[in-house]
Short mmCIF file of C-alpha atoms in Angstrom, two decimals:
data_model
loop_
_atom_site.label_atom_id
_atom_site.label_comp_id
_atom_site.label_asym_id
_atom_site.label_seq_id
_atom_site.Cartn_x
_atom_site.Cartn_y
_atom_site.Cartn_z
CA MET R 267 0.00 0.00 0.00
CA SER R 268 1.36 3.40 -0.90
CA SER R 269 1.70 6.15 1.60
CA LYS R 270 -1.02 8.11 -0.22
CA ASP R 271 -3.63 5.48 0.63
CA SER R 272 -3.14 5.79 4.36
CA PRO R 273 -3.99 9.28 5.56
CA THR R 274 -1.58 10.64 8.13
CA PRO R 275 -3.39 10.70 11.47
CA THR R 276 -3.59 14.19 12.86
CA HIS R 277 -2.49 14.43 16.45
CA PRO R 278 -5.14 16.14 18.58
CA LEU R 279 -2.59 18.56 19.97
CA ALA R 280 -1.61 19.53 16.41
CA HIS R 281 -5.09 20.93 15.79
CA PRO R 282 -4.78 24.34 14.08
CA SER R 283 -6.81 26.17 16.68
CA PRO R 284 -7.15 24.04 19.78
CA PRO R 285 -9.57 25.52 22.28
CA ARG R 286 -7.23 26.13 25.16
CA VAL R 287 -10.13 26.02 27.56
CA PHE R 288 -9.02 24.28 30.68
CA THR R 289 -5.57 25.80 31.13
CA ILE R 290 -6.85 29.34 30.54
CA VAL R 291 -9.80 28.96 32.91
CA PHE R 292 -7.52 27.32 35.47
CA GLY R 293 -5.06 30.22 35.11
CA LEU R 294 -7.80 32.87 35.34
CA PHE R 295 -9.29 31.23 38.42
CA PHE R 296 -5.96 31.01 40.23
CA GLY R 297 -4.76 34.35 38.90
CA ASN R 298 -7.71 36.28 40.31
CA PRO R 299 -6.15 39.03 42.48
CA ASN R 300 -9.40 39.41 44.46
CA GLY R 301 -8.98 35.93 45.86
CA PHE R 302 -5.22 36.09 46.37
CA ASN R 303 -4.14 39.56 47.49
CA SER R 304 -0.96 38.23 49.03
CA TYR R 305 0.42 36.64 45.83
CA SER R 306 -0.12 33.26 47.45
CA ASN R 307 -1.57 31.95 44.18
CA PHE R 308 1.82 32.53 42.58
CA THR R 309 3.55 30.89 45.55
CA ILE R 310 1.22 27.85 45.54
CA ILE R 311 1.47 27.11 41.82
CA GLY R 312 5.17 28.03 41.73
CA THR R 313 5.93 25.64 44.57
CA CYS R 314 3.88 22.93 42.83
CA VAL R 315 5.82 23.45 39.59
CA GLY R 316 9.16 23.28 41.43
CA SER R 317 8.14 20.24 43.46
CA ILE R 318 6.90 18.36 40.40
CA PHE R 319 10.11 19.22 38.57
CA PHE R 320 12.23 17.71 41.36
CA MET R 321 9.75 14.84 41.70
CA LEU R 322 10.24 14.16 37.99
CA VAL R 323 14.02 14.25 38.26
CA LEU R 324 14.23 12.18 41.43
CA SER R 325 11.65 9.52 40.50
CA THR R 326 13.10 8.91 37.04
CA SER R 327 16.75 8.62 38.04
CA ARG R 328 18.45 5.41 39.00
CA TRP R 329 19.71 5.26 42.55
CA LYS R 330 22.32 2.79 43.65
CA SER R 331 21.56 3.17 47.33
CA CYS R 332 17.84 2.69 46.72
CA ALA R 333 18.38 -0.89 45.57
CA GLN R 334 20.94 -1.55 48.28
CA HIS R 335 18.62 -0.48 51.06
CA ARG R 336 15.58 -2.18 49.58
CA PRO R 337 16.85 -5.28 47.76
CA ASP R 338 13.59 -7.18 48.23
CA THR R 339 11.34 -4.61 46.56
CA SER R 340 11.24 -5.86 42.99
CA GLU R 341 8.87 -3.09 41.91
CA GLU R 342 11.47 -0.41 42.56
CA SER R 343 14.56 -2.35 41.50
CA ASP R 344 15.45 -4.26 38.35
CA GLY R 345 17.84 -6.58 40.16
CA SER R 346 20.95 -5.01 38.62
CA GLY R 347 21.78 -3.06 41.73
CA ASN R 348 20.01 0.09 40.55
CA GLY R 349 16.57 1.22 41.57
CA ILE R 350 14.21 4.15 41.31
CA LEU R 351 12.72 6.15 44.13
CA ALA R 352 9.11 5.51 45.08
CA MET R 353 6.78 8.36 44.08
CA ASN R 354 5.94 9.37 47.63
CA GLN R 355 9.62 9.60 48.59
CA ALA R 356 10.38 11.64 45.47
CA ALA R 357 7.42 13.93 46.21
CA ILE R 358 8.50 14.57 49.80
CA ALA R 359 12.09 15.23 48.75
CA GLY R 360 11.00 17.46 45.86
CA PHE R 361 8.67 19.46 48.08
CA PHE R 362 11.32 20.15 50.73
CA ILE R 363 13.94 21.03 48.10
CA THR R 364 11.53 23.58 46.58
CA MET R 365 10.63 24.99 49.97
CA VAL R 366 14.10 26.55 50.36
CA PRO R 367 14.07 28.81 47.25
CA SER R 368 10.41 29.57 47.90
CA LEU R 369 11.27 30.85 51.39
CA ILE R 370 14.20 32.88 50.04
CA PHE R 371 11.94 34.40 47.37
CA GLN R 372 9.31 35.27 49.97
CA LEU R 373 11.83 36.84 52.37
CA ALA R 374 13.79 38.68 49.70
CA TYR R 375 10.98 39.92 47.47
CA PHE R 376 7.38 39.49 48.61
CA ILE R 377 7.69 40.52 52.28
CA PRO R 378 9.81 43.68 51.61
CA ALA R 379 7.41 44.64 48.79
CA GLY R 380 4.43 44.24 51.12
CA HIS R 381 2.95 41.30 49.25
CA GLY R 382 2.21 39.01 52.17
CA THR R 383 3.79 37.87 55.40
CA PHE R 384 5.54 34.78 56.68
CA VAL R 385 2.16 33.31 57.68
CA HIS R 386 0.94 33.73 54.09
CA TRP R 387 3.98 31.78 52.91
CA LEU R 388 3.37 29.07 55.51
CA SER R 389 -0.28 28.63 54.51
CA SER R 390 0.75 28.57 50.84
CA GLN R 391 3.22 25.79 51.62
CA ILE R 392 0.50 23.77 53.31
CA MET R 393 -1.72 24.13 50.23
CA SER R 394 1.18 23.25 47.93
CA GLY R 395 2.06 20.25 50.09
CA LEU R 396 -1.50 18.95 49.79
CA ALA R 397 -1.43 19.44 46.01
CA VAL R 398 1.93 17.67 45.66
CA ALA R 399 0.69 14.82 47.88
CA TYR R 400 -2.37 14.52 45.64
CA PHE R 401 -0.26 14.45 42.48
CA SER R 402 2.09 11.81 43.86
CA TYR R 403 -0.77 9.63 45.12
CA ASP R 404 -2.65 9.96 41.84
CA THR R 405 0.48 9.10 39.85
CA ILE R 406 0.68 5.79 41.72
CA GLN R 407 -3.02 5.15 41.05
CA ILE R 408 -2.69 6.09 37.37
CA GLU R 409 0.21 3.67 37.00
CA THR R 410 -2.04 0.83 38.16
CA ARG R 411 -4.81 1.81 35.76
CA VAL R 412 -3.38 2.78 32.38
CA MET R 413 -1.03 1.21 29.88
CA ALA R 414 2.37 2.67 29.10
CA ASP R 415 1.36 4.27 25.80
CA ARG R 416 -1.55 6.18 27.33
CA TYR R 417 0.43 8.80 29.19
CA LEU R 418 -1.70 11.60 27.74
CA ASP R 419 -4.74 10.04 29.39
CA GLY R 420 -2.82 10.15 32.64
CA VAL R 421 -2.63 13.94 32.53
CA VAL R 422 -6.36 14.13 31.87
CA LEU R 423 -6.94 11.73 34.77
CA PHE R 424 -5.03 14.05 37.14
CA TYR R 425 -7.65 16.72 36.67
CA SER R 426 -10.70 14.52 36.20
CA ASP R 427 -9.88 12.73 39.47
CA PHE R 428 -9.51 16.15 41.05
CA LEU R 429 -13.24 16.70 40.52
CA THR R 430 -13.87 13.92 43.03
CA VAL R 431 -11.63 15.71 45.51
CA VAL R 432 -13.46 19.02 44.90
CA LEU R 433 -16.85 17.35 45.37
CA CYS R 434 -15.66 15.70 48.60
CA GLY R 435 -14.43 19.11 49.79
CA CYS R 436 -17.81 20.67 48.93
CA CYS R 437 -19.63 17.89 50.82
CA ILE R 438 -17.39 18.34 53.88
CA ALA R 439 -17.95 22.12 53.76
CA ALA R 440 -21.70 21.65 53.39
CA PHE R 441 -21.97 19.18 56.26
CA SER R 442 -19.72 21.36 58.43
CA GLY R 443 -22.21 24.19 58.11
CA GLY R 444 -20.06 26.20 55.69
CA MET Q 173 6.01 -15.70 17.47
CA GLN Q 174 3.56 -15.43 20.31
CA ASN Q 175 4.23 -12.89 23.00
CA PRO Q 176 5.05 -14.88 26.18
CA LEU Q 177 3.14 -12.31 28.25
CA ASN Q 178 -0.04 -12.88 26.24
CA ALA Q 179 0.21 -16.65 26.66
CA HIS Q 180 -0.19 -16.35 30.42
CA THR Q 181 -2.52 -13.36 30.49
CA PRO Q 182 -6.25 -13.73 30.93
CA ASP Q 183 -8.16 -12.67 27.84
CA HIS Q 184 -10.34 -10.12 29.59
CA TYR Q 185 -7.41 -7.72 29.91
CA ARG Q 186 -7.08 -7.52 26.14
CA ARG Q 187 -10.53 -8.19 24.71
CA PRO Q 188 -13.37 -5.82 25.55
CA THR Q 189 -16.12 -8.35 24.83
CA VAL Q 190 -14.58 -10.86 27.24
CA ALA Q 191 -14.11 -8.11 29.83
CA LEU Q 192 -17.75 -7.02 29.53
CA ASN Q 193 -19.04 -10.58 29.74
CA LYS Q 194 -16.90 -11.20 32.80
CA LEU Q 195 -18.40 -8.09 34.39
CA LYS Q 196 -21.95 -9.27 33.64
CA ASP Q 197 -21.24 -12.84 34.69
CA THR Q 198 -20.47 -11.71 38.22
CA VAL Q 199 -24.17 -11.03 38.78
CA SER Q 200 -25.51 -14.03 36.87
CA GLN Q 201 -23.08 -16.38 38.64
CA LYS Q 202 -24.21 -15.10 42.02
CA LYS Q 203 -27.85 -15.69 41.05
CA LEU Q 204 -27.04 -19.23 39.93
CA ASP Q 205 -25.16 -19.94 43.15
CA GLY Q 206 -28.09 -18.62 45.16
CA LYS Q 207 -25.98 -15.85 46.69
CA LYS Q 208 -27.36 -12.43 47.52
CA VAL Q 209 -26.92 -9.88 44.73
CA THR Q 210 -25.71 -6.64 46.27
CA VAL Q 211 -26.26 -3.09 45.07
CA GLY Q 212 -22.63 -3.03 43.93
CA ASP Q 213 -23.24 -6.05 41.70
CA LYS Q 214 -26.25 -4.36 40.13
CA ILE Q 215 -24.18 -1.25 39.48
CA GLN Q 216 -21.53 -3.44 37.84
CA ALA Q 217 -24.17 -4.94 35.55
CA ARG Q 218 -25.43 -1.47 34.64
CA VAL Q 219 -21.89 -0.28 33.97
CA ALA Q 220 -21.40 -3.28 31.68
CA ASN Q 221 -24.61 -2.48 29.76
CA GLY Q 222 -23.62 1.17 29.47
CA LEU Q 223 -20.17 0.30 28.21
CA GLU Q 224 -21.61 -2.13 25.70
CA ALA Q 225 -23.96 0.57 24.38
CA ALA Q 226 -21.15 3.13 24.23
CA ARG Q 227 -18.96 0.68 22.35
CA SER Q 228 -21.66 -0.27 19.87
CA HIS Q 229 -22.33 3.42 19.12
CA GLY Q 230 -18.61 4.06 18.68
CA VAL Q 231 -18.44 6.48 21.59
CA LEU Q 232 -15.68 4.58 23.38
CA PRO Q 233 -12.70 2.81 21.80
CA ASP Q 234 -12.23 -0.90 22.48
CA ARG Q 235 -9.21 -0.44 24.68
CA ALA Q 236 -10.99 2.09 26.88
CA VAL Q 237 -13.94 -0.31 27.22
CA ALA Q 238 -11.62 -3.12 28.31
CA ASP Q 239 -9.82 -0.83 30.79
CA ILE Q 240 -13.02 0.52 32.35
CA ALA Q 241 -14.61 -2.92 32.53
CA ASN Q 242 -11.56 -4.29 34.33
CA MET Q 243 -11.49 -1.31 36.68
CA ALA Q 244 -15.21 -1.70 37.43
CA ASN Q 245 -14.76 -5.36 38.25
CA SER Q 246 -13.64 -5.21 41.86
CA SER Q 247 -12.00 -8.64 41.73
CA ASP Q 248 -9.64 -7.43 38.99
CA ALA Q 249 -8.94 -3.96 40.33
CA ALA Q 250 -5.26 -2.97 40.33
CA SER Q 251 -4.17 -6.29 38.83
CA ASN Q 252 -4.02 -5.40 35.16
CA PRO Q 253 -0.85 -7.07 33.83
CA PHE Q 254 -0.66 -4.47 31.03
CA ALA Q 255 -0.70 -1.53 33.42
CA VAL Q 256 2.44 0.52 33.92
CA SER Q 257 2.81 -0.69 37.50
CA ALA Q 258 3.26 -4.24 36.21
CA ALA Q 259 5.83 -3.23 33.61
CA GLY Q 260 9.59 -3.14 33.95
CA ILE Q 261 11.57 -0.40 35.60
CA GLU Q 262 12.59 1.23 32.29
CA ILE Q 263 9.00 1.49 31.04
CA ARG Q 264 7.89 2.94 34.36
CA MET Q 265 10.65 5.54 34.21
CA GLN Q 266 9.69 6.56 30.68
CA PHE Q 267 6.01 6.73 31.60
CA ARG Q 268 6.69 8.89 34.64
CA ARG Q 269 8.94 11.12 32.58
CA LYS Q 270 6.23 11.76 29.97
CA LEU Q 271 3.38 12.03 32.43
CA LEU Q 272 5.08 14.42 34.84
CA SER Q 273 6.62 16.47 32.01
CA LEU Q 274 3.18 17.10 30.55
CA LEU Q 275 1.80 17.99 33.97
CA LEU Q 276 4.75 20.30 34.53
CA LEU Q 277 4.16 21.97 31.16
CA ASN Q 278 0.49 22.43 31.97
CA LEU Q 279 1.18 23.96 35.38
CA THR Q 280 3.90 26.19 33.90
CA CYS Q 281 1.33 27.60 31.46
CA VAL Q 282 -0.99 28.27 34.42
CA LEU Q 283 1.89 29.96 36.27
CA MET Q 284 2.57 32.15 33.23
CA ILE Q 285 -1.08 33.25 33.09
CA ILE Q 286 -1.00 34.05 36.82
CA SER Q 287 2.24 36.01 36.39
CA PHE Q 288 0.77 37.92 33.45
CA ILE Q 289 -2.26 38.93 35.50
CA GLN Q 290 -0.18 39.90 38.53
CA VAL Q 291 2.46 41.97 36.73
CA THR Q 292 0.21 43.71 34.19
CA PRO Q 293 -1.44 46.64 35.99
CA VAL Q 294 -4.23 47.09 33.39
CA VAL Q 295 -5.33 43.45 33.56
CA ARG Q 296 -4.97 43.34 37.32
CA GLU Q 297 -7.02 46.52 37.73
CA TYR Q 298 -9.73 45.25 35.40
CA ILE Q 299 -10.06 41.96 37.27
CA THR Q 300 -9.96 43.65 40.68
CA THR Q 301 -12.74 46.10 39.78
CA ASN Q 302 -14.89 43.49 38.07
CA ARG Q 303 -16.53 41.82 41.05
CA TYR Q 304 -18.22 39.10 38.98
CA PHE Q 305 -14.92 37.85 37.60
CA GLY Q 306 -14.22 35.62 40.61
CA PHE Q 307 -17.64 33.99 40.43
CA PHE Q 308 -17.41 33.36 36.70
CA SER Q 309 -13.84 32.04 36.84
CA PHE Q 310 -14.71 29.65 39.68
CA THR Q 311 -17.87 28.45 37.93
CA GLY Q 312 -15.95 28.07 34.67
CA PHE Q 313 -13.25 26.07 36.46
CA LEU Q 314 -15.83 23.69 37.94
CA ILE Q 315 -17.63 23.32 34.59
CA CYS Q 316 -14.31 22.58 32.87
CA LEU Q 317 -13.48 19.95 35.47
CA LEU Q 318 -16.92 18.40 35.02
CA VAL Q 319 -16.63 18.35 31.22
CA LEU Q 320 -13.09 16.97 31.46
CA ASN Q 321 -14.39 14.25 33.75
CA LEU Q 322 -17.17 13.39 31.29
CA VAL Q 323 -14.90 13.24 28.23
CA HIS Q 324 -11.76 11.86 29.88
CA ASP Q 325 -12.09 8.62 27.88
CA LYS Q 326 -13.11 10.20 24.59
CA ALA Q 327 -10.13 11.12 22.46
CA PRO Q 328 -9.51 13.67 21.04
CA TRP Q 329 -12.00 15.70 23.11
CA ASN Q 330 -10.13 14.99 26.34
CA TYR Q 331 -6.85 16.32 24.90
CA LEU Q 332 -8.52 19.32 23.27
CA MET Q 333 -10.24 20.09 26.55
CA LEU Q 334 -7.01 19.85 28.49
CA VAL Q 335 -4.66 21.98 26.37
#
């Protein structure tokens, strides 16, 4: 069969004018200055981005000591003496690594400029920590559900699973009288 | 040459029809055995019927039907031999790399939008003075999540919705 007979499949992301709905609405919701006067939206998402970056680096690198300390865990080690970090360990490490530059940024820029206090930073870190914990937990769950070639579905699942978390939060708020 | 993994893998992980029948058989087998059919079993049967209808109308691809049917069947939950968790260390590393990179890219775009709003005085002023903006952005966010949840198995709408 010639190449002309088989039409080249168009990748969804290569659509000429993809409706960038979700990311824009997500950005507008979190970028609303009325809801975040202290720039904590920037701190929360920035810390999440940093944590996920380190989570990505740490959880996809081979660690000699990981296999030495945990030789019996076949899921994290290929038996050659090298292993990869578990997602939760990578998430915790990534979060604490990101916390340092975040604190420096807050002390050096936001607090002197009057954009929030140390308590704002602390509450932002709690929110970021919850988000990073959610992402790491959901990554583990996604790995048990999807096949290796469906990584794009995994990204969709991060947000579609988040709806369940939002609904649970709404239910808790409603039953708490809020 | 036959894949050695396939030789030892139950068919319902690869074939949607077998997966759907297995889901339905849970209820019928319980009835035959004289066991009590629970609400969960009835939901499983309804899920199987819904998936079958979606598949016959071409709404869901075969692989998605097989995945959902196996996830809905509680006895097979988290035991899919084709899932990433059951794959080798190299495949898991590659999967994590792609998955987290895309998430990172997505969140970086969100961070850029936030930064644009915060550092542009005109945009910031407009949003601050428009008191309905918060309500509409929150409602829009929830609607987007809901739509994303509804179409998360329907390519390419899930990808188009996400980007």
